[in-house]
Coordinates of C-alpha atoms and ligand atoms in Angstrom, one line a residue:
M1 CA 24.5 18.5 6.0
L2 CA 22.9 18.0 2.7
K3 CA 19.2 19.4 3.0
T4 CA 16.4 17.3 1.8
T5 CA 14.8 19.2 -1.1
T6 CA 11.6 18.6 -3.0
L7 CA 13.8 17.3 -5.8
T8 CA 15.4 14.8 -3.4
L9 CA 11.9 13.5 -2.6
R10 CA 10.9 13.3 -6.1
K11 CA 13.9 11.3 -7.0
L12 CA 13.0 8.8 -4.4
K13 CA 9.9 7.5 -6.2
G14 CA 10.6 4.0 -7.1
V15 CA 13.8 3.9 -5.1
R16 CA 12.6 3.5 -1.4
P17 CA 9.8 4.7 0.6
I18 CA 9.6 8.1 2.0
V19 CA 9.5 8.5 5.7
A20 CA 7.3 11.4 7.0
V21 CA 6.1 12.5 10.2
T22 CA 4.3 15.6 11.8
A23 CA 6.1 17.9 14.1
Y24 CA 5.0 21.0 15.8
D25 CA 8.1 21.9 18.1
T26 CA 11.9 22.0 17.9
P27 CA 12.6 19.0 20.1
T28 CA 10.3 16.7 18.3
A29 CA 11.8 17.9 14.9
R30 CA 15.3 17.2 16.2
F31 CA 14.4 13.8 17.4
A32 CA 12.7 12.8 14.1
D33 CA 15.5 14.3 12.0
A34 CA 18.2 12.3 14.1
A35 CA 16.2 9.2 13.3
G36 CA 16.6 9.8 9.7
V37 CA 13.0 11.1 8.7
D38 CA 12.8 12.7 5.3
L39 CA 9.9 15.0 5.6
L40 CA 8.5 16.9 8.7
L41 CA 5.0 18.2 8.3
V42 CA 3.8 21.0 10.6
G43 CA 0.4 19.8 10.2
D44 CA -2.7 21.8 11.1
S45 CA -3.4 18.6 13.1
V46 CA -1.4 20.8 15.7
G47 CA -5.0 21.9 16.6
N48 CA -6.3 18.4 17.6
V49 CA -2.9 17.0 18.7
M50 CA -1.3 19.9 20.7
L51 CA -3.8 22.7 21.2
G52 CA -7.0 20.9 22.4
F53 CA -9.2 21.7 19.6
D54 CA -11.5 19.0 18.3
S55 CA -10.6 19.5 14.7
T56 CA -8.3 21.4 12.4
V57 CA -10.8 24.1 11.6
P58 CA -9.8 26.6 14.3
V59 CA -6.2 26.6 13.5
T60 CA -5.2 30.0 12.0
L61 CA -2.3 31.0 9.9
D62 CA -0.6 32.9 12.8
M63 CA -0.8 29.6 14.7
M64 CA 0.8 27.6 11.7
V65 CA 3.7 30.4 11.4
H66 CA 4.3 30.0 15.2
H67 CA 4.7 26.2 15.0
T68 CA 6.5 26.2 11.6
G69 CA 9.1 28.8 13.2
A70 CA 9.6 26.3 16.0
V71 CA 10.2 23.3 13.7
A72 CA 12.2 25.3 11.2
R73 CA 14.6 26.5 14.0
A74 CA 15.5 22.9 14.6
N75 CA 17.5 23.3 11.3
T76 CA 16.9 19.8 10.2
Q77 CA 18.1 17.8 7.2
A78 CA 14.6 16.8 6.8
L79 CA 12.5 19.1 4.4
V80 CA 10.0 21.1 6.4
A81 CA 6.5 21.6 5.0
A82 CA 3.6 23.7 6.5
D83 CA 0.0 23.2 6.2
V84 CA -2.1 26.1 4.7
P85 CA -4.8 26.4 7.5
F86 CA -8.6 26.1 7.1
A87 CA -10.3 28.1 4.2
E88 CA -6.8 30.1 3.3
A89 CA -6.4 28.2 0.0
H90 CA -10.0 29.1 -1.1
F91 CA -9.3 32.9 -1.2
D92 CA -8.0 34.8 -4.3
F93 CA -4.4 34.1 -5.4
E94 CA -2.8 37.2 -3.9
R95 CA -4.1 36.3 -0.3
V96 CA -3.1 32.6 -0.8
L97 CA 0.3 33.6 -2.0
A98 CA 0.7 36.1 1.0
S99 CA -0.2 33.2 3.4
C100 CA 2.4 30.9 1.7
Q101 CA 4.9 33.8 1.9
R102 CA 4.4 34.1 5.6
L103 CA 4.8 30.3 6.1
M104 CA 8.0 30.4 4.1
Q105 CA 9.6 33.7 5.0
V106 CA 8.5 34.1 8.6
G107 CA 7.9 30.6 9.5
G108 CA 10.9 29.1 7.5
A109 CA 8.9 26.3 5.7
A110 CA 10.6 25.0 2.5
A111 CA 7.2 23.9 1.2
V112 CA 3.4 24.0 1.8
K113 CA 0.7 21.5 1.8
V114 CA -2.8 22.3 0.5
E115 CA -6.0 20.3 0.8
A116 CA -7.0 20.5 -2.8
T117 CA -9.0 19.2 -5.7
S118 CA -8.6 19.8 -9.4
A119 CA -10.7 22.9 -8.8
Q120 CA -7.5 24.6 -7.2
A121 CA -5.0 23.4 -10.2
S122 CA -4.7 26.8 -11.6
L123 CA -4.2 28.5 -8.2
I124 CA -1.6 25.9 -7.3
A125 CA 0.1 26.3 -10.8
R126 CA 0.5 30.0 -10.0
L127 CA 1.9 29.4 -6.5
V128 CA 4.5 26.9 -8.0
E129 CA 5.4 29.6 -10.6
A130 CA 5.8 32.1 -7.8
G131 CA 8.4 29.7 -6.2
V132 CA 6.2 28.0 -3.5
P133 CA 6.4 24.3 -3.7
V134 CA 3.1 22.6 -3.1
W135 CA 2.3 19.3 -1.6
G136 CA -1.4 18.4 -2.6
H137 CA -3.5 16.7 -0.1
V138 CA -6.3 14.6 -1.6
G139 CA -8.6 11.7 -0.2
L140 CA -9.9 12.7 3.3
K141 CA -9.7 16.3 3.8
P142 CA -9.9 17.1 7.6
Q143 CA -10.5 20.8 7.0
Q144 CA -13.9 19.5 5.3
I145 CA -15.0 18.0 8.6
H146 CA -18.1 20.2 9.0
T147 CA -19.3 19.5 5.4
L148 CA -18.5 15.9 5.7
G149 CA -20.0 15.3 9.1
K150 CA -17.5 12.5 10.0
Y151 CA -14.0 11.3 9.0
R152 CA -14.3 8.5 6.6
K153 CA -12.5 6.6 3.9
F154 CA -12.5 7.9 0.3
G155 CA -12.4 6.1 -3.0
S156 CA -14.7 3.3 -2.2
T157 CA -17.1 4.0 -4.9
P158 CA -16.1 4.1 -8.7
E159 CA -17.1 7.8 -8.9
E160 CA -15.0 8.7 -6.0
A161 CA -12.1 6.7 -7.3
E162 CA -12.3 8.3 -10.7
G163 CA -12.5 11.8 -8.8
L164 CA -9.5 11.0 -6.9
L165 CA -7.6 10.0 -10.0
D166 CA -8.5 13.2 -11.9
D167 CA -7.6 15.4 -8.9
A168 CA -4.3 13.6 -8.6
R169 CA -3.5 14.0 -12.2
A170 CA -4.6 17.9 -12.3
L171 CA -2.4 18.4 -9.1
E172 CA 0.5 16.8 -10.8
A173 CA 0.0 18.9 -13.9
A174 CA -0.1 22.0 -11.6
G175 CA 3.4 21.4 -10.6
C176 CA 2.7 19.6 -7.0
F177 CA 6.0 17.9 -6.0
A178 CA 4.0 15.3 -4.2
L179 CA 0.7 14.1 -3.1
L180 CA -0.7 13.3 0.3
L181 CA -3.3 10.4 0.1
E182 CA -5.3 10.4 3.3
M183 CA -7.7 7.6 4.2
T184 CA -7.8 6.5 0.6
D185 CA -9.0 3.1 -0.5
P186 CA -5.8 1.2 -0.6
A187 CA -6.4 -0.1 -4.3
V188 CA -7.3 3.4 -5.5
A189 CA -4.0 4.7 -3.7
A190 CA -2.2 2.2 -5.6
R191 CA -3.8 3.3 -8.9
V192 CA -3.0 6.9 -8.1
T193 CA 0.5 6.1 -7.4
A194 CA 0.8 4.3 -10.6
A195 CA -1.0 7.1 -12.4
V196 CA 1.4 10.0 -11.4
S197 CA 5.2 10.5 -11.8
I198 CA 5.3 12.5 -8.3
P199 CA 5.6 10.5 -5.0
T200 CA 2.4 9.7 -3.2
I201 CA 2.6 9.7 0.7
G202 CA -0.1 7.8 2.5
I203 CA -1.8 7.9 5.6
G204 CA -4.4 5.2 6.3
S205 CA -4.2 4.3 2.6
G206 CA -2.4 1.0 2.5
P207 CA 1.2 0.1 1.6
E208 CA 1.1 0.5 -2.2
V209 CA 2.1 4.3 -2.0
D210 CA 5.5 6.0 -2.3
G211 CA 5.8 6.9 1.3
Q212 CA 4.0 7.0 4.6
I213 CA 3.3 9.8 7.1
L214 CA 2.0 9.3 10.6
V215 CA 1.0 12.0 13.3
S216 CA 4.1 11.8 15.6
A217 CA 2.0 11.9 18.9
D218 CA 0.1 8.8 17.6
L219 CA 3.3 6.8 16.7
L220 CA 4.8 7.6 19.8
G221 CA 2.0 6.6 22.1
M222 CA 1.3 10.3 23.3
T223 CA -2.1 10.7 22.0
T224 CA -4.6 11.0 24.8
G225 CA -7.8 11.0 22.7
Y226 CA -8.9 9.0 19.6
V227 CA -6.1 7.1 17.8
P228 CA -7.2 5.9 14.1
G229 CA -7.1 2.1 13.8
F230 CA -4.5 2.1 11.0
V231 CA -1.9 3.7 13.4
R232 CA 0.9 1.5 14.9
T233 CA 2.3 2.7 18.3
F234 CA 6.2 2.3 17.8
A235 CA 7.1 3.7 21.3
D236 CA 5.2 4.3 24.4
V237 CA 6.5 7.8 25.2
G238 CA 3.3 8.8 26.9
A239 CA 3.9 6.0 29.6
G240 CA 7.5 7.2 30.0
M241 CA 6.3 10.6 30.5
T242 CA 3.8 9.5 33.2
R243 CA 6.4 7.5 34.7
G244 CA 8.8 10.4 34.9
F245 CA 6.3 12.8 36.3
T246 CA 5.3 10.3 39.0
A247 CA 8.9 9.9 40.1
Y248 CA 9.5 13.7 40.4
A249 CA 6.2 14.0 42.3
E250 CA 7.2 11.4 44.8
A251 CA 10.6 12.9 45.1
V252 CA 9.3 16.4 45.7
R253 CA 6.8 15.1 48.3
Q254 CA 9.3 12.9 50.0
R255 CA 11.7 15.8 50.0
T256 CA 14.5 13.6 48.2
F257 CA 14.5 16.3 45.5
P258 CA 16.4 18.6 45.4
E259 CA 19.5 17.4 46.9
P260 CA 20.3 19.0 50.4
P261 CA 22.5 22.3 50.2
G262 CA 26.1 21.4 49.5
A263 CA 25.2 18.3 47.6
D264 CA 23.8 20.1 44.7
T265 CA 26.3 19.9 41.7
S266 CA 24.5 22.2 39.4
E267 CA 26.0 25.6 38.7
S268 CA 23.6 27.3 36.7
S269 CA 19.8 27.3 36.0
R270 CA 18.2 28.2 32.6
Ligands
KIV301 O1 -2.0 18.0 9.5 C1 -1.8 16.7 9.4 O2 -1.3 16.1 10.4 C2 -2.0 15.8 8.2 C3 -1.8 14.4 8.3 C4 -2.8 13.7 7.3 C5 -0.6 14.0 8.2 O3 -2.3 16.5 7.0

């Protein structure tokens, strides 16, 4: 099995769209990999999607290492990238490097994603020099929710559009292997995509980017709370789960499960 690398992804720019999803556990990583997904992000969205928090802010490095390990142990062909969680990328270089080291050495990630602006370009250049592949994240940066006040689209004013282009160019120059554009005005996302030679992967940023990423629970119909308007539900796994739990509950209550003694064919349990 040939592993997807950051180089593989870079070579896909202009060839075909890159397919990325989030994963936080081993089975999801395996199912996504079997479907041919190129890139698995252990996103800090694990906080809202899996852990019951109302933002990504409470997600710690320990939590990220824990979930990255679960995804990395799926041993996928897809490249596994892990989010550097809230505030971590704003400490000094030694601490940021140590955080990335844990995500890669203990967690098993092959790359990290950093919510960044041009202000972090020199820090990112040093990480890249140390052997840490960095995926830069621009546009809406959910870790900023408490300073933003609400999640919103970015790049709608000329100043914001120019700022995004500057950030994208600076992060490319710093050595990022790709850029994630979240909730970026589609016309600006197209300009950024044309302006950089590394792939852009969009979420809520329109079609004129080099790839798309969605939160797996959103695209699988498993999100119980708010789902952004740009999401398409490709399967209703949530409804399938409810059906399964309902059938199980009914079978237990009606004593049709388990089988009567003698009829049980299973020989071992976990
Ligand atoms: O953490 C996450 O899920 C993200 C999304 C934008 C893909 O960064």
